[in-house]
PDB file of C-alpha atoms in Angstrom:
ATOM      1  CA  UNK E1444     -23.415  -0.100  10.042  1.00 76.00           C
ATOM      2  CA  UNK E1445     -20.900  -1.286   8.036  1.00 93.00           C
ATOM      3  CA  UNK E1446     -17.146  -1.559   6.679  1.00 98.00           C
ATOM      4  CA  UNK E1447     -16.241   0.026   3.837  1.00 98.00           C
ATOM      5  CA  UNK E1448     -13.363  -0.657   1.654  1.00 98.00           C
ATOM      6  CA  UNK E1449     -12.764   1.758  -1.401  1.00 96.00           C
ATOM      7  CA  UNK E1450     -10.775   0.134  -4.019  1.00 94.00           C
ATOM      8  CA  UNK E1451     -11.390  -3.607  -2.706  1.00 95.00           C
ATOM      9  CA  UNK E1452     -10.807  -5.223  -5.720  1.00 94.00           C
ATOM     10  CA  UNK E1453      -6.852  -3.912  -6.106  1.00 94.00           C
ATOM     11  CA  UNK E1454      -4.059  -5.413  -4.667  1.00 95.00           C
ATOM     12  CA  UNK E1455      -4.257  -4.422  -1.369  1.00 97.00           C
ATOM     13  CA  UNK E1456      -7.886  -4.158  -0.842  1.00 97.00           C
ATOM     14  CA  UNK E1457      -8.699  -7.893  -2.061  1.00 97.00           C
ATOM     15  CA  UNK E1458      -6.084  -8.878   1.053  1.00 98.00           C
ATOM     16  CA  UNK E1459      -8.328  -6.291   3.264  1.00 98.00           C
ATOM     17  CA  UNK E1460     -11.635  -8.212   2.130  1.00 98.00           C
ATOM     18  CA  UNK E1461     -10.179 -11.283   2.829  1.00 97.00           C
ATOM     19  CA  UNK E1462      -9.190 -11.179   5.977  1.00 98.00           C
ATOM     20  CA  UNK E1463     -11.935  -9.159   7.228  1.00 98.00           C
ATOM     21  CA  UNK E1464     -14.416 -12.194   6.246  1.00 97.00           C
ATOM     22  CA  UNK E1465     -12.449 -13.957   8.587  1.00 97.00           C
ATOM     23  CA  UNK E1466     -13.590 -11.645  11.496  1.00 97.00           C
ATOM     24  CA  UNK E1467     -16.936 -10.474  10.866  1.00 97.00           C
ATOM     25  CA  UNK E1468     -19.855 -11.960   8.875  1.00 97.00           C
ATOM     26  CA  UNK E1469     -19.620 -10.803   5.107  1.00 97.00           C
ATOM     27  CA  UNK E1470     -22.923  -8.979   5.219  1.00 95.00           C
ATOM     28  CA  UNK E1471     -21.445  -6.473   7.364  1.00 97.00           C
ATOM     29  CA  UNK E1472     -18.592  -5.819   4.849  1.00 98.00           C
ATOM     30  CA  UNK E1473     -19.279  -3.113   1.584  1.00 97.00           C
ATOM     31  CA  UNK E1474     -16.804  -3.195  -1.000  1.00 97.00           C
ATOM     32  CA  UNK E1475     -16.502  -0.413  -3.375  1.00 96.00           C
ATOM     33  CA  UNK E1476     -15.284  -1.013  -6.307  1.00 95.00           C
ATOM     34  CA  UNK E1477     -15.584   0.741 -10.053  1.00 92.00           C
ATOM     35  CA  UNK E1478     -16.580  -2.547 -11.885  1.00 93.00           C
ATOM     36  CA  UNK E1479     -18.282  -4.699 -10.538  1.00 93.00           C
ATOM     37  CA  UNK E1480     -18.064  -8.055 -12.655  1.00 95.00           C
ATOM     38  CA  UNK E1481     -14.187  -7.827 -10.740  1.00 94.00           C
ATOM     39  CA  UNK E1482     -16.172  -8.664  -7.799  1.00 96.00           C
ATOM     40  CA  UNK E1483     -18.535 -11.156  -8.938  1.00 96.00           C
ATOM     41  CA  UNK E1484     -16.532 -13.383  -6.187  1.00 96.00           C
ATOM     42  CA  UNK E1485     -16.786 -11.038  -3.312  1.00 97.00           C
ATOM     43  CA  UNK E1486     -20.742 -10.933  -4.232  1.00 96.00           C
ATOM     44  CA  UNK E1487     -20.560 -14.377  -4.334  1.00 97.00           C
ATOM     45  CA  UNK E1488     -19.628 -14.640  -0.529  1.00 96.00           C
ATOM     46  CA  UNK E1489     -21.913 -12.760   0.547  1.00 97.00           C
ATOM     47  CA  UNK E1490     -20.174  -8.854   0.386  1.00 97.00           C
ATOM     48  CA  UNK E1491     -22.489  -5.984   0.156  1.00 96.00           C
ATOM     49  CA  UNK E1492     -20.754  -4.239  -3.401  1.00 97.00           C
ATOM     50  CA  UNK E1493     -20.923  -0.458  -4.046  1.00 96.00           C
ATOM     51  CA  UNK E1494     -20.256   0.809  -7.184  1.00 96.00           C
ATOM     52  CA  UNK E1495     -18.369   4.399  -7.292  1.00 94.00           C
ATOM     53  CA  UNK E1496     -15.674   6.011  -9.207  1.00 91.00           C
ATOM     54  CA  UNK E1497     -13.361   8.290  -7.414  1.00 88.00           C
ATOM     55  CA  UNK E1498     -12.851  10.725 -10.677  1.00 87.00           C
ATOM     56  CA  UNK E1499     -16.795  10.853 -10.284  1.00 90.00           C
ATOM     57  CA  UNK E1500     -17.441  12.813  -6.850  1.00 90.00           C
ATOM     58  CA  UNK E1501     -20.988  12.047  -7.065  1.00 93.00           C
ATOM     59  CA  UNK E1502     -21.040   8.612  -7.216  1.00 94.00           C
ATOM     60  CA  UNK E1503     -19.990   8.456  -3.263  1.00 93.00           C
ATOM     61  CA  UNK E1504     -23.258  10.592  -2.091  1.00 91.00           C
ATOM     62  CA  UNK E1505     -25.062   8.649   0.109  1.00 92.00           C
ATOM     63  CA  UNK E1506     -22.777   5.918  -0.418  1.00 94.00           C
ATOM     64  CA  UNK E1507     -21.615   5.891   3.286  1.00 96.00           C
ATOM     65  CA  UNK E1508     -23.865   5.594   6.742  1.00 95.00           C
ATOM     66  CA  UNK E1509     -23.651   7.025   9.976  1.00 93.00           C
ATOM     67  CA  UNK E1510     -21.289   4.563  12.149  1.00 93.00           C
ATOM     68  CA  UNK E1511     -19.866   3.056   9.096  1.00 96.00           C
ATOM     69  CA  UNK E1512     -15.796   2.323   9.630  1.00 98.00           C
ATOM     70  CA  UNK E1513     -14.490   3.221   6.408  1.00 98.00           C
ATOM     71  CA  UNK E1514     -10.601   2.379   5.089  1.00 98.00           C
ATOM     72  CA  UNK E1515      -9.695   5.060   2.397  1.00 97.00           C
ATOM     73  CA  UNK E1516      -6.932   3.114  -0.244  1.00 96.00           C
ATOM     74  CA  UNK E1517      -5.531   5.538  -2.090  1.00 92.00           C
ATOM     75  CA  UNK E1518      -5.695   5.592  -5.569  1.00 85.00           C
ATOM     76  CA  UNK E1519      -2.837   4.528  -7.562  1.00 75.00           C
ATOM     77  CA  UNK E1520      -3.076   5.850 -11.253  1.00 69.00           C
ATOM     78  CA  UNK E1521      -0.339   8.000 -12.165  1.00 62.00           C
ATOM     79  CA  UNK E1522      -1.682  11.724 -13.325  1.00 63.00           C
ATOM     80  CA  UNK E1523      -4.578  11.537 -11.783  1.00 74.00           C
ATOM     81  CA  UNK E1524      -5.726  14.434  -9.518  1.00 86.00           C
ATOM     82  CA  UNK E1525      -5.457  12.173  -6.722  1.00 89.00           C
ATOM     83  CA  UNK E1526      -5.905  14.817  -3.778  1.00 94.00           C
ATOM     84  CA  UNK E1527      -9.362  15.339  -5.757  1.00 92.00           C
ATOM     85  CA  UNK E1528     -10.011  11.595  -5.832  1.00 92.00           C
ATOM     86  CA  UNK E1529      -9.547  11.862  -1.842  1.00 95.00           C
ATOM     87  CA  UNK E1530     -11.387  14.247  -0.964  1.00 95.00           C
ATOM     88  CA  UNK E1531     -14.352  13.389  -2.754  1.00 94.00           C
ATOM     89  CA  UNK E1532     -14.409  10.415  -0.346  1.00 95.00           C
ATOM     90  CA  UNK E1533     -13.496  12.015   2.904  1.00 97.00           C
ATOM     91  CA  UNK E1534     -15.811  14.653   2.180  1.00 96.00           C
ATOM     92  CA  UNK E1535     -18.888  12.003   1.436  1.00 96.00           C
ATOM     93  CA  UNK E1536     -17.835  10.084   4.325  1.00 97.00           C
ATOM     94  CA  UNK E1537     -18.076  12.829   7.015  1.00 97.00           C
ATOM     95  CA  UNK E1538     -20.992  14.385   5.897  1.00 96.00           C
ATOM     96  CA  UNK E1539     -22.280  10.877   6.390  1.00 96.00           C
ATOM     97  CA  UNK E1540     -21.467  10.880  10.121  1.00 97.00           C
ATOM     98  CA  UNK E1541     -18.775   7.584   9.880  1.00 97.00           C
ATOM     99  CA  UNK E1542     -17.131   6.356  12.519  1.00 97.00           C
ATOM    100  CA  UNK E1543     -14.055   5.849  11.403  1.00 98.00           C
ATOM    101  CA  UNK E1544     -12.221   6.737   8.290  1.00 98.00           C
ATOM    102  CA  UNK E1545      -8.661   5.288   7.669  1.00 98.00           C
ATOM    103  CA  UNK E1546      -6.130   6.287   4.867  1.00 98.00           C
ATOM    104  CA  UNK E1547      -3.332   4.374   3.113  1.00 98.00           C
ATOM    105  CA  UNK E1548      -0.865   6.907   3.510  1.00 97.00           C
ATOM    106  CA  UNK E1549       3.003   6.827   2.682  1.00 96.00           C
ATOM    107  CA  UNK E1550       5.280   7.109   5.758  1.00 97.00           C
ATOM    108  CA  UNK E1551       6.164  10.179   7.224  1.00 96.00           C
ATOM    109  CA  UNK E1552       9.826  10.046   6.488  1.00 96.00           C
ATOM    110  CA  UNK E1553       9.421  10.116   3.022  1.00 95.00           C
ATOM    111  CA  UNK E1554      10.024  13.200   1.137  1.00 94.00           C
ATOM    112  CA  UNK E1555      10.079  11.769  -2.055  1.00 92.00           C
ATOM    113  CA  UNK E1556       7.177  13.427  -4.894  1.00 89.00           C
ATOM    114  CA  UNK E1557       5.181  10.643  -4.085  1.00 88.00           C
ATOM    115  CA  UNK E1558       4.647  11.619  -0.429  1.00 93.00           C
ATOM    116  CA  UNK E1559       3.172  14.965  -1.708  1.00 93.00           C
ATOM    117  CA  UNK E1560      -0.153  13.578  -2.603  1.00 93.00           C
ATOM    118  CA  UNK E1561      -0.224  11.651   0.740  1.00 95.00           C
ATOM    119  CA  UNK E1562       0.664  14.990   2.759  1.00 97.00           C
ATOM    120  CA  UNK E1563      -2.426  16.910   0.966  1.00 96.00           C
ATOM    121  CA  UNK E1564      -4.749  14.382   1.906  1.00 97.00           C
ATOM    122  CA  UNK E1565      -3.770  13.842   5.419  1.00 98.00           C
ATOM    123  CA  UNK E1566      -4.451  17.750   5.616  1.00 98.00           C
ATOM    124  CA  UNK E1567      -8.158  17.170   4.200  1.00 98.00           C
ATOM    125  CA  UNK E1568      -8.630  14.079   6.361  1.00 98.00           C
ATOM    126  CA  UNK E1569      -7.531  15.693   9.703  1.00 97.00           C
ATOM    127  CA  UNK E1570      -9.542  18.719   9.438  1.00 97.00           C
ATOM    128  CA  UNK E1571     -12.653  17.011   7.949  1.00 97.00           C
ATOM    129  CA  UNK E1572     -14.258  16.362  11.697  1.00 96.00           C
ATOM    130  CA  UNK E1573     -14.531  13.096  11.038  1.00 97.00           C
ATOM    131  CA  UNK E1574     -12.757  10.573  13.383  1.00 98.00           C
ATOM    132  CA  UNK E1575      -9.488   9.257  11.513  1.00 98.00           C
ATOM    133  CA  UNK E1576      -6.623   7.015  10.968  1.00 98.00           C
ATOM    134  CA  UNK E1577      -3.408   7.781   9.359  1.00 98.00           C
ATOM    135  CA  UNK E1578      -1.893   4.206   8.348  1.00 98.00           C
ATOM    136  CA  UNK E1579       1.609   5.329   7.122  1.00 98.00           C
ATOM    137  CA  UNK E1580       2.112   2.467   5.018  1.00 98.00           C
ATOM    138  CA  UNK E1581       6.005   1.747   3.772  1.00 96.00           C
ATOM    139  CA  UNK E1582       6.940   0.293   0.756  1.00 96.00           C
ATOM    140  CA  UNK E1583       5.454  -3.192   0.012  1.00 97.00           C
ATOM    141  CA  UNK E1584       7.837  -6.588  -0.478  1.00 98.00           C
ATOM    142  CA  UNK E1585       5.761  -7.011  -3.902  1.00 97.00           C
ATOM    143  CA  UNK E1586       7.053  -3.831  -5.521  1.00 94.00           C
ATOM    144  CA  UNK E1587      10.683  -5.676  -6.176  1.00 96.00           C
ATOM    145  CA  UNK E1588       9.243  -9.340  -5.897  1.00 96.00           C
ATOM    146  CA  UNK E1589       6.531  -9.147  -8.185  1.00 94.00           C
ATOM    147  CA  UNK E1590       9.055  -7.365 -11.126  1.00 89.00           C
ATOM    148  CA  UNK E1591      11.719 -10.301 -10.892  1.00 95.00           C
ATOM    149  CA  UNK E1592      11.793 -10.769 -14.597  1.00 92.00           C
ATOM    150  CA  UNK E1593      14.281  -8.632 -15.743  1.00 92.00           C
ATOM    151  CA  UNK E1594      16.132  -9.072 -12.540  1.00 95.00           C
ATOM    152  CA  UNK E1595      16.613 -13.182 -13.766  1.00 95.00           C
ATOM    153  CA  UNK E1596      16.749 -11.716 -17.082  1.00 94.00           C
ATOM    154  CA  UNK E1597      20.167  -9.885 -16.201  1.00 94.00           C
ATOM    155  CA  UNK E1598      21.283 -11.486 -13.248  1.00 97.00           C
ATOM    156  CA  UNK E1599      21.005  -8.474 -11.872  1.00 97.00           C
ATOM    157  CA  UNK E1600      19.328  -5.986  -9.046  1.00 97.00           C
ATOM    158  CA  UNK E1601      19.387  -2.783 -10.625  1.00 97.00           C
ATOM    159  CA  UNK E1602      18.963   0.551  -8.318  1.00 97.00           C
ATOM    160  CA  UNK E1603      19.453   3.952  -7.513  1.00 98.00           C
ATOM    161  CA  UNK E1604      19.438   3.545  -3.924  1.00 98.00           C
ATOM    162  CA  UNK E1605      23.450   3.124  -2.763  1.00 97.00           C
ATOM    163  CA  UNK E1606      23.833   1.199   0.280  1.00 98.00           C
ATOM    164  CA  UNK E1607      20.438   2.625   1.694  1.00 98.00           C
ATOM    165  CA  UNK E1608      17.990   0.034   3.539  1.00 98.00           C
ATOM    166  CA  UNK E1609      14.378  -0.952   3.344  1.00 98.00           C
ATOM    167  CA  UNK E1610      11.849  -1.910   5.873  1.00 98.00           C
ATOM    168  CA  UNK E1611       9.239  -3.381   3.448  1.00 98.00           C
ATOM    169  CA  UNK E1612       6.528  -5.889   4.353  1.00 98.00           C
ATOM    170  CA  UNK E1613       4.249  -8.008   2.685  1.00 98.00           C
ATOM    171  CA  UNK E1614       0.996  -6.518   1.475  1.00 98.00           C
ATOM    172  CA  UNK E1615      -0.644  -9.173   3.899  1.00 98.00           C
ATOM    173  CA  UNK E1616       0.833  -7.198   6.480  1.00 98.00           C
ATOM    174  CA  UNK E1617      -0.025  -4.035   6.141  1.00 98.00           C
ATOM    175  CA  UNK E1618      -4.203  -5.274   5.158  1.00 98.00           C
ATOM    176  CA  UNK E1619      -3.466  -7.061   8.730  1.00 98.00           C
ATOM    177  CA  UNK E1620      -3.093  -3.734  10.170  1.00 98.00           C
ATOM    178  CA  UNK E1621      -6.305  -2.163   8.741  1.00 98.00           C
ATOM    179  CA  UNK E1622      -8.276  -5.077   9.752  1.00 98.00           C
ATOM    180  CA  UNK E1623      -7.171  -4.764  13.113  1.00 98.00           C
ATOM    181  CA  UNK E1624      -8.242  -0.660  13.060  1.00 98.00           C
ATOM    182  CA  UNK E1625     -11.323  -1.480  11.098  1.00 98.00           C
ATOM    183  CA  UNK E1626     -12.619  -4.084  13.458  1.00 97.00           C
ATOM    184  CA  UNK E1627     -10.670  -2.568  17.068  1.00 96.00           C
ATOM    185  CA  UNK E1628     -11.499  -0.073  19.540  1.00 95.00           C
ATOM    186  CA  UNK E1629      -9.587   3.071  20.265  1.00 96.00           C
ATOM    187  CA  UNK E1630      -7.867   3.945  17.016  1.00 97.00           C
ATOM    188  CA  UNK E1631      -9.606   7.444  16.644  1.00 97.00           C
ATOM    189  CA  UNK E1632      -7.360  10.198  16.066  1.00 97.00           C
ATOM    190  CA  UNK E1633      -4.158   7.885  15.734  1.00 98.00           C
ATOM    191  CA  UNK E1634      -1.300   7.931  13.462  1.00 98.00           C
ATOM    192  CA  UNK E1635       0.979   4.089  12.693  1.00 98.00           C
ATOM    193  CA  UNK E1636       3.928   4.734  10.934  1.00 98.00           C
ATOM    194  CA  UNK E1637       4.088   0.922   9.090  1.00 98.00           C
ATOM    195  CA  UNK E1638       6.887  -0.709   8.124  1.00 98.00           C
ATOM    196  CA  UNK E1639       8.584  -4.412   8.284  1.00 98.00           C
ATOM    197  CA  UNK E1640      10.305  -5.600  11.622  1.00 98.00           C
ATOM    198  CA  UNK E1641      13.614  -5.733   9.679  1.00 97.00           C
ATOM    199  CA  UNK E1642      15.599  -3.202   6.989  1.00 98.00           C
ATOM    200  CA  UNK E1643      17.528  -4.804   4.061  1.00 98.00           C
ATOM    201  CA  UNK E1644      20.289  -3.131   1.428  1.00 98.00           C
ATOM    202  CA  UNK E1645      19.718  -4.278  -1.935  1.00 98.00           C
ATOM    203  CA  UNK E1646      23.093  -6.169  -1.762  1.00 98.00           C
ATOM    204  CA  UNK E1647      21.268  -8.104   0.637  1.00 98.00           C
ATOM    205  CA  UNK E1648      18.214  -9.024  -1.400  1.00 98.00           C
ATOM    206  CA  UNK E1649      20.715  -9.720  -4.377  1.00 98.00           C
ATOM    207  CA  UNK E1650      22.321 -11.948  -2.191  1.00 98.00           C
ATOM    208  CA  UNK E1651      18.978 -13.582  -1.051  1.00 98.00           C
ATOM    209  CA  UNK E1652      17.838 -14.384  -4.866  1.00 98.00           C
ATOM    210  CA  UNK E1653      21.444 -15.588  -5.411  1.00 98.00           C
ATOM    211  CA  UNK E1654      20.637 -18.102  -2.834  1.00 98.00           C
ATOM    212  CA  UNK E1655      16.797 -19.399  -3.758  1.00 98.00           C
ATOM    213  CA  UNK E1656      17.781 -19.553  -7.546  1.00 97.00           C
ATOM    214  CA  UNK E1657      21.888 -20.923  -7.617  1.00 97.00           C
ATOM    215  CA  UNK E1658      22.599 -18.331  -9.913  1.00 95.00           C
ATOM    216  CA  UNK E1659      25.135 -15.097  -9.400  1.00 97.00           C
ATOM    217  CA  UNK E1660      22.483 -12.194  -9.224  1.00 98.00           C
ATOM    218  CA  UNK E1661      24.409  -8.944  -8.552  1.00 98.00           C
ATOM    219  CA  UNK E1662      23.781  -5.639  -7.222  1.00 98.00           C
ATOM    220  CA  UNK E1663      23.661  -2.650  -9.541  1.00 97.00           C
ATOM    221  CA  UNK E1664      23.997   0.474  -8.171  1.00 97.00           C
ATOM    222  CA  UNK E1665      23.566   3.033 -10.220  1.00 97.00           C
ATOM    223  CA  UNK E1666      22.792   6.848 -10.842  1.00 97.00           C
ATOM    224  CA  UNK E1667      19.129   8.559 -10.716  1.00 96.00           C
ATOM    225  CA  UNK E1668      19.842   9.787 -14.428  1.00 96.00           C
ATOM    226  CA  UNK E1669      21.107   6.106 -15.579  1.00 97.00           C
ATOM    227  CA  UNK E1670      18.170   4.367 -13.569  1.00 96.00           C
ATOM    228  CA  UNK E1671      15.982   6.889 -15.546  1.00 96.00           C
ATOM    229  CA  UNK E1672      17.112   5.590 -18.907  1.00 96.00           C
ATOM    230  CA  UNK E1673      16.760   2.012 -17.930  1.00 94.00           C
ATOM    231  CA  UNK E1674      13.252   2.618 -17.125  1.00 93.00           C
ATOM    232  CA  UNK E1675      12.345   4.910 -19.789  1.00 95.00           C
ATOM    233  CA  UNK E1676      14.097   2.639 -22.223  1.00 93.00           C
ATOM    234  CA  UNK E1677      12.179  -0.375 -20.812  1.00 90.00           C
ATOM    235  CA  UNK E1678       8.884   1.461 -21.781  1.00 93.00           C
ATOM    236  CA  UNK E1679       7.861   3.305 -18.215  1.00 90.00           C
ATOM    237  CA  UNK E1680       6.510   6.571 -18.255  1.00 91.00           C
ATOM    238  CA  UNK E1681       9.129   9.327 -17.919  1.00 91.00           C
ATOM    239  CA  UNK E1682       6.866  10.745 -14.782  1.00 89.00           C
ATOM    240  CA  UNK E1683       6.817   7.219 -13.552  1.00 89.00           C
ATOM    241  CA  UNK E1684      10.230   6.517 -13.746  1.00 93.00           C
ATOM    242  CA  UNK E1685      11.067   9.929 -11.869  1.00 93.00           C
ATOM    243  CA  UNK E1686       8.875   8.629  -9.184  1.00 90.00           C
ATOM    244  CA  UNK E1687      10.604   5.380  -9.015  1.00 93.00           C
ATOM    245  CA  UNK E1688      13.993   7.378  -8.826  1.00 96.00           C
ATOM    246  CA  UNK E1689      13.087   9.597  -6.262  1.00 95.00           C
ATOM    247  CA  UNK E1690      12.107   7.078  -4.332  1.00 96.00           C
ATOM    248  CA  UNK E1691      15.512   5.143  -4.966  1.00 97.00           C
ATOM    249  CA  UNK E1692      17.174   8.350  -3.165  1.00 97.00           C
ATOM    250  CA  UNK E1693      14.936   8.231  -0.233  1.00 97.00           C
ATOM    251  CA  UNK E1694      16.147   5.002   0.419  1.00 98.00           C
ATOM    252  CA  UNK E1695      19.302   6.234   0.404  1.00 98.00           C
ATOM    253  CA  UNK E1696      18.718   8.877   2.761  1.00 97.00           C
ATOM    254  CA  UNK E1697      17.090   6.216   5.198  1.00 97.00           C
ATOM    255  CA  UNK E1698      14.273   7.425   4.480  1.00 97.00           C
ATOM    256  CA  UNK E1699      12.579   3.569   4.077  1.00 97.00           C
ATOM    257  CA  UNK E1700      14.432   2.225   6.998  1.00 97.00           C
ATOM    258  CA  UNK E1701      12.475   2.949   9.781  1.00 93.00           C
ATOM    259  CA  UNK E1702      11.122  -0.020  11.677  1.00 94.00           C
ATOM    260  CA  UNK E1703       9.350   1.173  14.438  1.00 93.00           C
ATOM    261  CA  UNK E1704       6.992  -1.698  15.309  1.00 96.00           C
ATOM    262  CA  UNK E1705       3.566  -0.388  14.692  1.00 98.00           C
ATOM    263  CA  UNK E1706       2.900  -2.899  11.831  1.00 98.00           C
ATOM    264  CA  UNK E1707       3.876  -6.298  13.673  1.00 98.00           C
ATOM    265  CA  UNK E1708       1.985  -4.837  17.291  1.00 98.00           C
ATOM    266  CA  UNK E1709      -1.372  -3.749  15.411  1.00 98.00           C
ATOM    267  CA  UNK E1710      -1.152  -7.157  13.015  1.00 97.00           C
ATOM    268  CA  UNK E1711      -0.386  -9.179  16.354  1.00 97.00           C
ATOM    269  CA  UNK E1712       2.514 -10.979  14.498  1.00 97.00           C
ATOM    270  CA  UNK E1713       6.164 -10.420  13.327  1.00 98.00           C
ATOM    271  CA  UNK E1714       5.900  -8.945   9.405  1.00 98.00           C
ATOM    272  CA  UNK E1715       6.517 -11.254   6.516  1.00 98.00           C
ATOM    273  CA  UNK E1716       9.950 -11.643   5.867  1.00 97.00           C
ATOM    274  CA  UNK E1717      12.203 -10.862   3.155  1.00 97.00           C
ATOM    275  CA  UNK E1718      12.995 -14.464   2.036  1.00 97.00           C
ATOM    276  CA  UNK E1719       9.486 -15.860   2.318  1.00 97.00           C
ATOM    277  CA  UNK E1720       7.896 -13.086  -0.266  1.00 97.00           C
ATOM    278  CA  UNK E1721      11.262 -14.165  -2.711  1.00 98.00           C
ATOM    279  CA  UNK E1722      10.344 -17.898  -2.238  1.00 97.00           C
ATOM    280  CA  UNK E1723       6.630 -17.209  -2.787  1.00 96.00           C
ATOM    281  CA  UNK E1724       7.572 -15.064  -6.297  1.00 96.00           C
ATOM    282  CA  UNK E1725       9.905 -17.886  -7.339  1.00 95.00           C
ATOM    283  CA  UNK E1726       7.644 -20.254  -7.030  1.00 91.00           C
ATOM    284  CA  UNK E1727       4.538 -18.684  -9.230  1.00 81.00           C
TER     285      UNK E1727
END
């Protein structure tokens, strides 16, 4: 038996590895990853690495064990068939007889496009047979703190998203969560809708990066079709960038403002806040 994590060596799953090697010894952790000289330092402690593509179904046969606990991340490239890319794992997974098999998922609030892909596999996952976990993940802190460059650039927090709120929390978080299905008891069948303990406008985070850096950052708000032409303009896909902005009017809605404490209770510990993921970016 072991734990699986697809797509360890992303964002996300490298915080999932890590803190699992702080619970259980690293020969009962798999990590399965595409290339694997971007895990020459997972090998190196001691994690079991599996090699498999999700655009190449066959690479996951026999990949999995009965018992295994598996955590499905989803995959992130934009215009891939990413339903396909799903399936081709829950599909290996159950024939295999896991566990456990746990999805990234988006929360189920959002009606934005990029929910759609997250809706179809929930479908495939719930009706596979095999024992699951939907972890409704909400937007991470990183997504506006790692992209702080034009912000300082322009003094300026740029968005589509009026006066609507956020619940984000740190990607630390939300691997905190998985760890604690992936290594619990009595998460079979369950659905967390994951989210940060507390909801901020983006006047708010302008006002937060006005106070770490001295300087006057403002708050933007703009329209979907200008936010589209500030992203297109900047070089981002056009199919991107209409992600992006449908997000943006999610938040709005309130779509990205639910806290209901299912991230902090399955972590054991209140979600990273707001200010300490801006002081972290500044500081790098």
């Amino acid at each position: 038996m072991s734990i699986v994590v697809t797509g360890a060596t992303g964002h996300l799953g490298r915080h999932v590895i890590g803190q699992l090697l702080e619970k259980v010894p690293a020969d009962q952790v798999t990590a399965v990853v595409r290339n694997p000289e971007k895990a020459a330092d997972l090998a190196a402690r001691g994690v079991r690495i599996a090699v498999a593509d999700y655009d190449a179904p066959e690479t996951f046969d026999g990949l999995f064990t009965t018992g295994d606990k598996v955590l499905l991340i989803s995959g992130s490239e934009v215009g891939k068939d990413r339903v396909g890319q799903h399936k081709a794992v829950i599909d290996a997974a159950a024939a295999a007889g896991v566990a456990l098999l746990a999805y990234t998922s988006a929360p189920g609030t959002l009606t934005a496009a990029l929910a759609d892909d997250h809706r179809a596999t929930e479908e495939i996952l719930t009706s596979s047979g095999a024992p699951y976990v939907l972890l409704r993940n909400g937007w991470y802190h990183e997504n506006y703190t790692e992209n702080l460059a034009p912000v300082l650039a322009h003094d300026a927090v740029v968005a589509a998203a009026g006066a609507g709120r956020v619940a984000s929390a740190a990607r630390a978080d939300y691997a905190a969560a998985a760890v604690a299905v992936l290594t619990g008891e009595g998460h079979e069948n369950r659905t967390y809708e994951l989210s940060g303990d507390e909801a901020w406008s983006f006047a708010e985070y302008a006002a937060e990066l006005t106070r770490q850096t001295g300087r006057e950052i403002a708050y933007n708000a703009v329209s979907g079709e200008v936010l589209t032409g500030i992203l297109t303009g900047a070089g981002v896909p056009e199919a991107f960038a209409s992600v992006l902005v449908g997000v943006d009017a999610s938040i709005e809605k309130g779509e990205l403002a639910v806290t209901s404490g299912d991230l902090s209770r399955l972590a054991g510990r209140p979600t990273t806040p707001l200010a300490e993921a801006v002081a972290d970016a500044l500081k790098s």
